[in-house]
Coordinates of C-alpha atoms in Angstrom, one line a residue:
Chain A
M1 CA 4.7 -26.4 -2.3
V2 CA 2.4 -23.4 -2.8
K3 CA -1.3 -24.2 -3.3
Y4 CA -3.0 -23.3 -6.5
L5 CA -6.6 -22.3 -5.8
T6 CA -9.8 -23.4 -7.5
Q7 CA -12.2 -20.7 -8.5
S8 CA -14.4 -21.3 -5.5
E9 CA -11.5 -21.3 -3.1
A10 CA -10.3 -18.0 -4.6
I11 CA -13.8 -16.6 -4.1
N12 CA -13.9 -17.8 -0.5
V13 CA -10.5 -16.4 0.4
D14 CA -11.6 -13.1 -1.0
Q15 CA -14.8 -13.1 0.9
D16 CA -13.0 -14.0 4.1
L17 CA -10.6 -11.1 3.7
F18 CA -13.5 -8.7 3.4
K19 CA -16.0 -10.2 5.8
K20 CA -14.0 -12.0 8.4
Y21 CA -10.9 -10.0 8.5
K22 CA -12.8 -6.7 7.6
F23 CA -10.4 -5.3 5.1
S24 CA -11.9 -2.7 2.8
V25 CA -11.7 -3.0 -1.0
D26 CA -9.7 0.3 -1.0
Q27 CA -7.0 -1.2 1.2
L28 CA -6.5 -4.5 -0.5
M29 CA -6.8 -3.0 -4.0
E30 CA -4.2 -0.4 -3.2
L31 CA -1.7 -3.1 -1.9
A32 CA -2.5 -5.4 -4.8
G33 CA -2.1 -2.8 -7.5
Q34 CA 1.0 -1.4 -5.9
S35 CA 2.6 -4.9 -5.8
C36 CA 1.8 -5.3 -9.5
A37 CA 3.6 -2.0 -10.3
I38 CA 6.6 -3.2 -8.3
A39 CA 6.8 -6.6 -10.0
I40 CA 6.6 -4.9 -13.4
A41 CA 9.3 -2.4 -12.6
H42 CA 11.6 -5.3 -11.5
S43 CA 11.0 -7.2 -14.7
Y44 CA 10.8 -4.3 -17.2
P45 CA 13.2 -1.7 -15.8
L46 CA 12.7 1.9 -16.4
S47 CA 14.7 3.2 -19.4
S48 CA 16.5 6.5 -19.5
H49 CA 14.8 7.1 -22.8
D50 CA 11.4 8.6 -21.9
N51 CA 9.7 7.2 -24.9
A52 CA 10.7 3.7 -24.1
N53 CA 8.6 3.7 -20.9
N54 CA 5.1 3.6 -22.4
I55 CA 2.9 1.0 -20.7
L56 CA -0.6 0.3 -21.8
I57 CA -3.0 -0.8 -19.0
C58 CA -6.2 -2.4 -20.1
C59 CA -8.8 -2.4 -17.4
G60 CA -12.0 -4.4 -17.1
P61 CA -15.1 -3.5 -15.2
G62 CA -14.4 -5.5 -11.9
N63 CA -11.8 -5.7 -9.2
N64 CA -9.2 -6.9 -11.7
G65 CA -9.6 -3.6 -13.5
G66 CA -9.4 -1.7 -10.2
D67 CA -6.1 -3.4 -9.5
G68 CA -5.0 -2.2 -13.0
L69 CA -6.0 1.4 -12.2
V70 CA -4.0 1.4 -9.0
C71 CA -1.1 -0.3 -10.8
A72 CA -1.1 2.4 -13.4
R73 CA -0.9 5.2 -10.8
H74 CA 2.1 3.5 -9.0
L75 CA 3.8 2.9 -12.3
K76 CA 3.5 6.7 -13.0
L77 CA 5.0 7.4 -9.6
F78 CA 7.9 5.1 -10.5
G79 CA 8.6 7.1 -13.6
Y80 CA 6.8 5.1 -16.3
A81 CA 4.4 6.6 -18.9
P82 CA 1.2 4.5 -18.4
K83 CA -1.8 4.9 -20.7
L84 CA -5.2 3.6 -19.8
Y85 CA -7.7 1.7 -21.9
Y86 CA -10.8 1.4 -19.8
P87 CA -13.8 0.7 -22.1
K88 CA -16.5 -0.2 -19.5
R89 CA -16.4 1.9 -16.4
T90 CA -18.0 0.8 -13.2
K91 CA -20.3 3.4 -11.7
N92 CA -19.4 3.6 -8.0
D93 CA -17.4 5.9 -5.9
L94 CA -14.3 3.6 -5.6
Y95 CA -13.9 3.1 -9.3
E96 CA -14.7 6.7 -10.3
N97 CA -12.2 7.9 -7.7
L98 CA -9.5 5.5 -8.9
L99 CA -9.9 6.8 -12.4
H100 CA -9.9 10.4 -11.2
Q101 CA -6.6 9.7 -9.3
C102 CA -5.1 8.4 -12.6
L103 CA -6.2 11.4 -14.6
E104 CA -5.0 13.8 -11.9
N105 CA -1.6 12.0 -12.1
D106 CA -1.6 12.9 -15.8
I107 CA -2.2 9.4 -17.1
V108 CA -3.6 9.5 -20.6
L109 CA -6.9 7.7 -21.3
I110 CA -7.2 6.1 -24.7
E111 CA -10.8 5.9 -25.9
N112 CA -10.8 3.2 -28.6
V113 CA -9.0 0.2 -29.8
T114 CA -8.2 1.7 -33.2
D115 CA -6.1 4.3 -31.4
L116 CA -4.2 1.5 -29.6
Q117 CA -3.4 -0.2 -32.9
K118 CA -1.9 3.0 -34.3
K119 CA 0.5 3.5 -31.5
N120 CA 2.1 0.2 -30.9
N121 CA 5.3 1.4 -29.2
Y122 CA 4.6 0.0 -25.8
L123 CA 7.2 -1.5 -23.5
L124 CA 4.5 -3.7 -22.1
I125 CA 0.7 -4.2 -22.1
V126 CA -0.9 -4.9 -18.7
D127 CA -4.0 -7.1 -18.9
A128 CA -6.3 -6.2 -16.1
L129 CA -9.5 -7.2 -17.9
F130 CA -10.9 -10.2 -16.1
G131 CA -10.0 -11.8 -12.7
F132 CA -10.7 -15.0 -10.9
S133 CA -14.5 -14.6 -11.1
F134 CA -14.5 -14.7 -14.9
K135 CA -16.8 -17.1 -16.7
P136 CA -16.7 -17.4 -20.5
P137 CA -17.7 -16.1 -23.0
V138 CA -16.1 -12.7 -23.3
R139 CA -18.7 -10.0 -23.5
P140 CA -19.1 -8.1 -26.7
D141 CA -17.6 -4.9 -25.3
F142 CA -14.3 -6.6 -24.8
I143 CA -14.0 -8.7 -28.0
S144 CA -12.0 -6.0 -29.9
I145 CA -9.5 -5.5 -27.1
M146 CA -9.1 -9.3 -26.6
D147 CA -8.4 -9.6 -30.4
Y148 CA -5.8 -6.9 -30.1
L149 CA -4.1 -8.7 -27.2
K150 CA -4.1 -12.0 -29.1
E151 CA -2.4 -10.4 -32.1
T152 CA 0.1 -8.0 -30.5
T153 CA 3.8 -8.7 -30.4
V154 CA 4.2 -6.5 -27.4
P155 CA 4.8 -8.5 -24.2
I156 CA 1.7 -8.9 -22.0
C157 CA 1.6 -8.9 -18.2
S158 CA -1.6 -10.4 -16.8
I159 CA -2.8 -9.5 -13.4
D160 CA -4.0 -12.6 -11.5
I161 CA -5.5 -14.4 -14.5
P162 CA -4.6 -14.2 -18.2
S163 CA -7.9 -12.8 -19.6
G164 CA -10.0 -15.3 -21.5
W165 CA -8.3 -18.3 -19.8
D166 CA -10.4 -20.7 -17.7
V167 CA -9.6 -19.9 -14.0
E168 CA -9.0 -23.7 -13.4
K169 CA -8.3 -25.4 -16.7
G170 CA -6.0 -22.6 -18.0
K171 CA -5.4 -21.7 -21.6
P172 CA -8.1 -22.4 -24.1
E173 CA -7.1 -24.6 -27.1
I174 CA -7.6 -21.8 -29.6
G175 CA -7.4 -18.1 -29.6
S176 CA -5.9 -17.2 -26.3
I177 CA -3.5 -14.6 -25.1
N178 CA 0.0 -15.7 -24.1
P179 CA 1.3 -13.4 -21.4
E180 CA 5.1 -13.2 -20.8
M181 CA 4.4 -12.2 -17.2
L182 CA 1.8 -13.3 -14.7
I183 CA 1.3 -11.6 -11.3
S184 CA -0.8 -13.9 -9.0
L185 CA -2.5 -11.9 -6.2
T186 CA -3.0 -13.3 -2.7
A187 CA -2.3 -16.9 -3.9
P188 CA -2.0 -18.4 -7.5
K189 CA -5.0 -19.9 -9.1
L190 CA -5.1 -23.3 -10.8
C191 CA -4.7 -21.8 -14.3
A192 CA -1.3 -20.5 -13.3
K193 CA 0.1 -24.1 -13.7
N194 CA -0.4 -23.6 -17.4
F195 CA 1.6 -20.4 -17.5
S196 CA 4.9 -20.8 -19.4
G197 CA 5.9 -17.2 -19.7
K198 CA 9.2 -15.6 -18.4
Y199 CA 8.1 -14.1 -15.1
H200 CA 5.6 -15.4 -12.5
Y201 CA 5.3 -13.2 -9.4
L202 CA 3.1 -13.4 -6.3
G203 CA 1.9 -10.0 -4.9
G204 CA -0.5 -8.8 -2.3
R205 CA 1.4 -9.3 0.9
F206 CA -1.5 -8.8 3.2
V207 CA -2.6 -12.4 4.0
P208 CA -3.0 -13.0 7.7
N209 CA -1.2 -16.1 9.0
K210 CA -4.4 -17.5 10.3
L211 CA -6.0 -17.4 6.8
E212 CA -2.9 -18.9 5.2
K213 CA -3.1 -21.8 7.6
E214 CA -6.9 -22.3 7.3
Y215 CA -6.6 -22.7 3.5
Q216 CA -3.2 -24.3 3.6
L217 CA -1.9 -21.8 1.1
N218 CA 1.7 -22.5 1.9
L219 CA 2.8 -19.2 0.3
P220 CA 6.4 -18.7 -0.7
K221 CA 8.3 -16.6 1.8
Y222 CA 8.6 -12.9 1.0
Y223 CA 12.1 -11.7 1.6
G224 CA 12.6 -8.9 4.2
T225 CA 10.3 -6.0 3.4
D226 CA 9.8 -7.1 -0.3
L227 CA 6.2 -6.8 -1.4
V228 CA 6.5 -9.3 -4.3
V229 CA 8.2 -12.7 -4.6
Q230 CA 9.0 -14.6 -7.8
I231 CA 7.4 -18.1 -8.0
Chain B
M1 CA 15.9 21.7 -0.8
V2 CA 12.8 19.9 0.6
K3 CA 10.1 22.2 2.0
Y4 CA 9.1 21.9 5.6
L5 CA 5.4 22.6 6.0
T6 CA 3.6 24.8 8.4
Q7 CA 0.6 23.4 10.2
S8 CA -1.9 25.0 7.9
E9 CA 0.0 23.9 4.8
A10 CA 0.0 20.3 6.1
I11 CA -3.7 20.6 6.7
N12 CA -4.3 22.0 3.2
V13 CA -2.2 19.3 1.5
D14 CA -4.1 16.7 3.4
Q15 CA -7.5 18.2 2.4
D16 CA -6.4 18.4 -1.2
L17 CA -5.4 14.7 -1.3
F18 CA -8.9 13.8 -0.1
K19 CA -11.1 16.3 -1.8
K20 CA -9.3 17.4 -5.0
Y21 CA -7.5 14.1 -5.7
K22 CA -10.3 12.0 -4.2
F23 CA -8.1 9.5 -2.3
S24 CA -9.9 7.6 0.4
V25 CA -8.5 7.6 4.0
D26 CA -8.2 3.8 3.7
Q27 CA -5.9 4.1 0.7
L28 CA -3.5 6.7 2.0
M29 CA -3.4 5.4 5.6
E30 CA -2.5 2.0 4.2
L31 CA 0.3 3.4 2.1
A32 CA 1.5 5.7 5.0
G33 CA 1.5 2.9 7.6
Q34 CA 3.1 0.5 5.2
S35 CA 5.9 2.9 4.5
C36 CA 6.5 3.4 8.3
A37 CA 6.9 -0.4 8.7
I38 CA 9.4 -0.5 5.9
A39 CA 11.5 2.4 7.2
I40 CA 11.5 0.8 10.7
A41 CA 12.6 -2.6 9.3
H42 CA 15.4 -0.9 7.5
S43 CA 16.6 0.9 10.6
Y44 CA 16.0 -1.8 13.3
P45 CA 16.5 -5.1 11.4
L46 CA 14.7 -8.2 12.4
S47 CA 16.7 -10.4 14.7
S48 CA 16.9 -14.2 14.5
H49 CA 16.0 -14.2 18.3
D50 CA 12.3 -14.0 18.4
N51 CA 12.2 -12.2 21.7
A52 CA 14.3 -9.4 20.4
N53 CA 11.6 -8.4 17.9
N54 CA 9.1 -6.8 20.3
I55 CA 7.9 -3.4 19.1
L56 CA 5.4 -1.4 21.1
I57 CA 3.1 0.8 19.0
C58 CA 1.3 3.6 20.9
C59 CA -1.7 4.8 18.9
G60 CA -3.7 8.0 19.4
P61 CA -7.3 8.6 18.5
G62 CA -6.8 10.3 15.1
N63 CA -5.2 9.6 11.8
N64 CA -1.7 9.4 13.3
G65 CA -3.0 6.5 15.4
G66 CA -4.6 4.9 12.3
D67 CA -1.1 5.0 10.6
G68 CA 0.2 3.3 13.7
L69 CA -2.4 0.5 13.4
V70 CA -1.5 -0.1 9.8
C71 CA 2.2 0.0 10.6
A72 CA 1.7 -2.6 13.3
R73 CA 0.0 -5.0 10.9
H74 CA 2.8 -4.6 8.3
L75 CA 5.5 -5.1 11.0
K76 CA 3.8 -8.3 11.9
L77 CA 3.8 -9.4 8.3
F78 CA 7.6 -8.6 8.2
G79 CA 8.2 -11.0 11.1
Y80 CA 8.2 -8.6 14.1
A81 CA 6.2 -9.1 17.3
P82 CA 4.3 -5.8 17.6
K83 CA 2.2 -5.0 20.7
L84 CA -0.5 -2.3 20.6
Y85 CA -1.3 0.3 23.2
Y86 CA -4.4 2.1 22.1
P87 CA -6.1 3.8 25.0
K88 CA -8.8 5.9 23.3
R89 CA -10.4 4.2 20.4
T90 CA -12.2 6.1 17.7
K91 CA -15.7 4.8 17.1
N92 CA -16.0 4.5 13.3
D93 CA -15.8 1.7 10.9
L94 CA -12.3 2.5 9.6
Y95 CA -10.7 2.5 13.0
E96 CA -12.7 -0.4 14.3
N97 CA -11.7 -2.5 11.3
L98 CA -8.0 -1.5 11.5
L99 CA -8.0 -2.7 15.1
H100 CA -9.8 -5.9 14.1
Q101 CA -7.3 -6.6 11.4
C102 CA -4.5 -6.2 14.0
L103 CA -6.2 -8.6 16.4
E104 CA -6.9 -11.1 13.7
N105 CA -3.2 -10.9 12.8
D106 CA -2.5 -12.0 16.5
I107 CA -1.1 -8.6 17.6
V108 CA -1.4 -8.3 21.3
L109 CA -3.3 -5.4 22.8
I110 CA -1.9 -4.0 26.1
E111 CA -4.6 -2.4 28.2
N112 CA -2.8 -0.1 30.6
V113 CA 0.4 1.8 31.1
T114 CA 1.4 -0.2 34.2
D115 CA 1.7 -3.3 32.1
L116 CA 3.9 -1.5 29.6
Q117 CA 6.3 -0.5 32.4
K118 CA 6.6 -4.0 33.6
K119 CA 7.7 -5.4 30.3
N120 CA 10.3 -3.0 29.1
N121 CA 12.1 -5.3 26.6
Y122 CA 11.1 -3.5 23.5
L123 CA 13.4 -3.2 20.5
L124 CA 11.6 0.0 19.7
I125 CA 8.5 2.1 20.7
V126 CA 6.5 3.6 17.9
D127 CA 4.9 6.9 18.8
A128 CA 1.7 7.3 16.7
L129 CA -0.1 9.4 19.3
F130 CA -0.6 12.8 17.8
G131 CA -0.1 14.1 14.3
F132 CA 0.1 17.4 12.5
S133 CA -3.2 18.7 13.7
F134 CA -2.1 18.5 17.4
K135 CA -2.6 21.5 19.5
P136 CA -1.3 21.5 23.2
P137 CA -2.0 20.7 25.9
V138 CA -1.9 16.9 26.0
R139 CA -5.3 15.5 27.1
P140 CA -5.6 13.7 30.4
D141 CA -6.1 10.3 28.8
F142 CA -2.6 10.5 27.4
I143 CA -0.6 12.0 30.2
S144 CA 0.5 8.7 31.6
I145 CA 1.7 7.3 28.3
M146 CA 3.5 10.6 27.5
D147 CA 5.3 10.3 30.9
Y148 CA 6.3 6.8 30.0
L149 CA 7.7 7.9 26.7
K150 CA 9.6 10.7 28.2
E151 CA 11.3 8.4 30.7
T152 CA 11.9 5.2 28.7
T153 CA 15.4 4.3 27.6
V154 CA 14.0 2.3 24.7
P155 CA 14.5 4.1 21.3
I156 CA 11.4 5.9 20.0
C157 CA 10.2 6.2 16.4
S158 CA 7.7 9.0 15.9
I159 CA 5.3 8.9 13.0
D160 CA 5.1 12.3 11.3
I161 CA 5.4 14.5 14.5
P162 CA 7.1 13.7 17.8
S163 CA 4.1 13.7 20.1
G164 CA 3.9 16.7 22.4
W165 CA 6.1 18.8 20.1
D166 CA 4.8 22.0 18.5
V167 CA 4.1 21.2 14.8
E168 CA 6.0 24.4 13.8
K169 CA 8.3 25.4 16.7
G170 CA 9.4 21.8 17.5
K171 CA 10.6 20.5 20.8
P172 CA 9.2 22.2 24.0
E173 CA 11.9 23.5 26.4
I174 CA 11.0 21.1 29.1
G175 CA 9.5 17.6 29.3
S176 CA 9.5 16.4 25.8
I177 CA 10.2 13.0 24.1
N178 CA 13.4 12.6 22.1
P179 CA 12.8 10.2 19.3
E180 CA 15.7 8.4 17.7
M181 CA 13.8 8.1 14.5
L182 CA 11.3 10.3 12.7
I183 CA 9.2 9.2 9.7
S184 CA 7.7 12.3 8.0
L185 CA 4.7 11.4 5.9
T186 CA 3.8 13.1 2.5
A187 CA 6.3 16.0 3.4
P188 CA 8.2 17.0 6.5
K189 CA 6.6 19.5 8.9
L190 CA 8.6 22.5 10.3
C191 CA 9.2 20.8 13.7
A192 CA 11.4 18.2 11.8
K193 CA 14.1 20.9 11.5
N194 CA 14.5 20.4 15.3
F195 CA 14.9 16.7 15.0
S196 CA 18.4 15.5 15.9
G197 CA 17.9 11.7 16.2
K198 CA 19.7 9.0 14.1
Y199 CA 17.1 8.3 11.3
H200 CA 14.9 10.7 9.4
Y201 CA 12.8 9.1 6.7
L202 CA 10.1 10.3 4.3
G203 CA 7.3 7.9 3.5
G204 CA 3.9 8.0 1.8
R205 CA 4.9 7.8 -1.9
F206 CA 1.5 8.8 -3.3
V207 CA 1.9 12.6 -3.8
P208 CA 0.8 13.5 -7.4
N209 CA 3.3 15.6 -9.3
K210 CA 0.7 18.3 -9.7
L211 CA 0.3 18.7 -6.0
E212 CA 4.0 18.6 -5.3
K213 CA 4.5 21.5 -7.8
E214 CA 1.5 23.5 -6.5
Y215 CA 2.9 23.5 -3.0
Q216 CA 6.6 23.6 -4.2
L217 CA 7.3 20.6 -1.9
N218 CA 10.5 19.7 -3.7
L219 CA 10.5 16.2 -2.3
P220 CA 13.6 14.1 -2.2
K221 CA 13.7 11.6 -5.1
Y222 CA 12.6 8.1 -4.2
Y223 CA 15.0 5.5 -5.7
G224 CA 13.5 2.9 -8.1
T225 CA 10.5 1.2 -6.5
D226 CA 11.5 2.2 -2.9
L227 CA 8.6 3.4 -0.8
V228 CA 10.8 5.4 1.7
V229 CA 13.7 7.7 1.3
Q230 CA 16.2 8.9 4.0
I231 CA 16.3 12.6 4.4

């Protein structure tokens, strides 16, 4: 059975990918975000009605947000109409370029939560706020978007970790989001055992066999050239 | 009908992707190489006999060779047994890391052409030697591998440009390779009109709509979440 990683295992696997296997963040973020877009398109198929294809992508300041920016761009290439909410932008070339690529692909940027609430006609909301290195509490900048996600009736797809959940213990007793879809990247984290939504996918088909063995990840088998697999 | 690019158009599109749209080489090379691996797996399916899955990937010193290194790694993830021939290595972090990733994924490196000739049991040879910025003549370092490719009876898959062909005029009158498969990246180049092999694919699904319109590329429509399309 597939292994569910602790927070420190997840951090170690990540460090190994970059330091030992010498992948660049650009490479793995591109593959991770692309796999998210593919899993979403499988679960929430494109409609022939253009206005039924709006997807809101909420991006945090770290790598989880970067995966969201890449996911948004690939969703756009697949024909969806993604909109970005990205309240706290990381000041480095990679993140600035990922945002630039989104804007040049005509992805709309929504500046504040009040505007999100007005337009609630989303097919899906992608939660790319916090990833596996999250430690509570949620910072003030993100409280209003977290409140919005807790209250919305639109289905939520969380990338890697449902934001606000404990990476190991899972859903907090009160006031948490309840995603309908979860896309684990590289390998699922312990909190995913608590996930009871409709769709759980694994994405990020880039794990070297050697690393999989070292950490005994026991990943589910990807079929053919598929870049995602349902867990 | 899809536009076939001149050499200078191909160079301009490439420059725009990096400078105007601010993609990194890491990002686009990852997507390009991945799409090559997918197209190859569609055309030359994985066999249940392990020793029937050997693919030789010949990499040149430039971006075409980089696409080949990425392609090799994804072929390995798909279950093939890729071997690399990479006679002239580019000394920069990106290329050194791409090679490192291949080696860490247990991809075998073949050091000289004589060893290639001895083991001729390849399912396919991938030609990732020269790309769209190639100008003849072939440099001395690559004459022996080019001779091998001209003489082999193993099917060849060329990435973007069949090596040794003129990017615009196509196949030279004498002494050229005859690939069975061609994978055009971003958009086909003029020489692809001369291609008469079995499989012609387009890969590299990352072209922003704005760029496609500006250059009137008129790309074939990718289906669903497919990352390659047959031309």
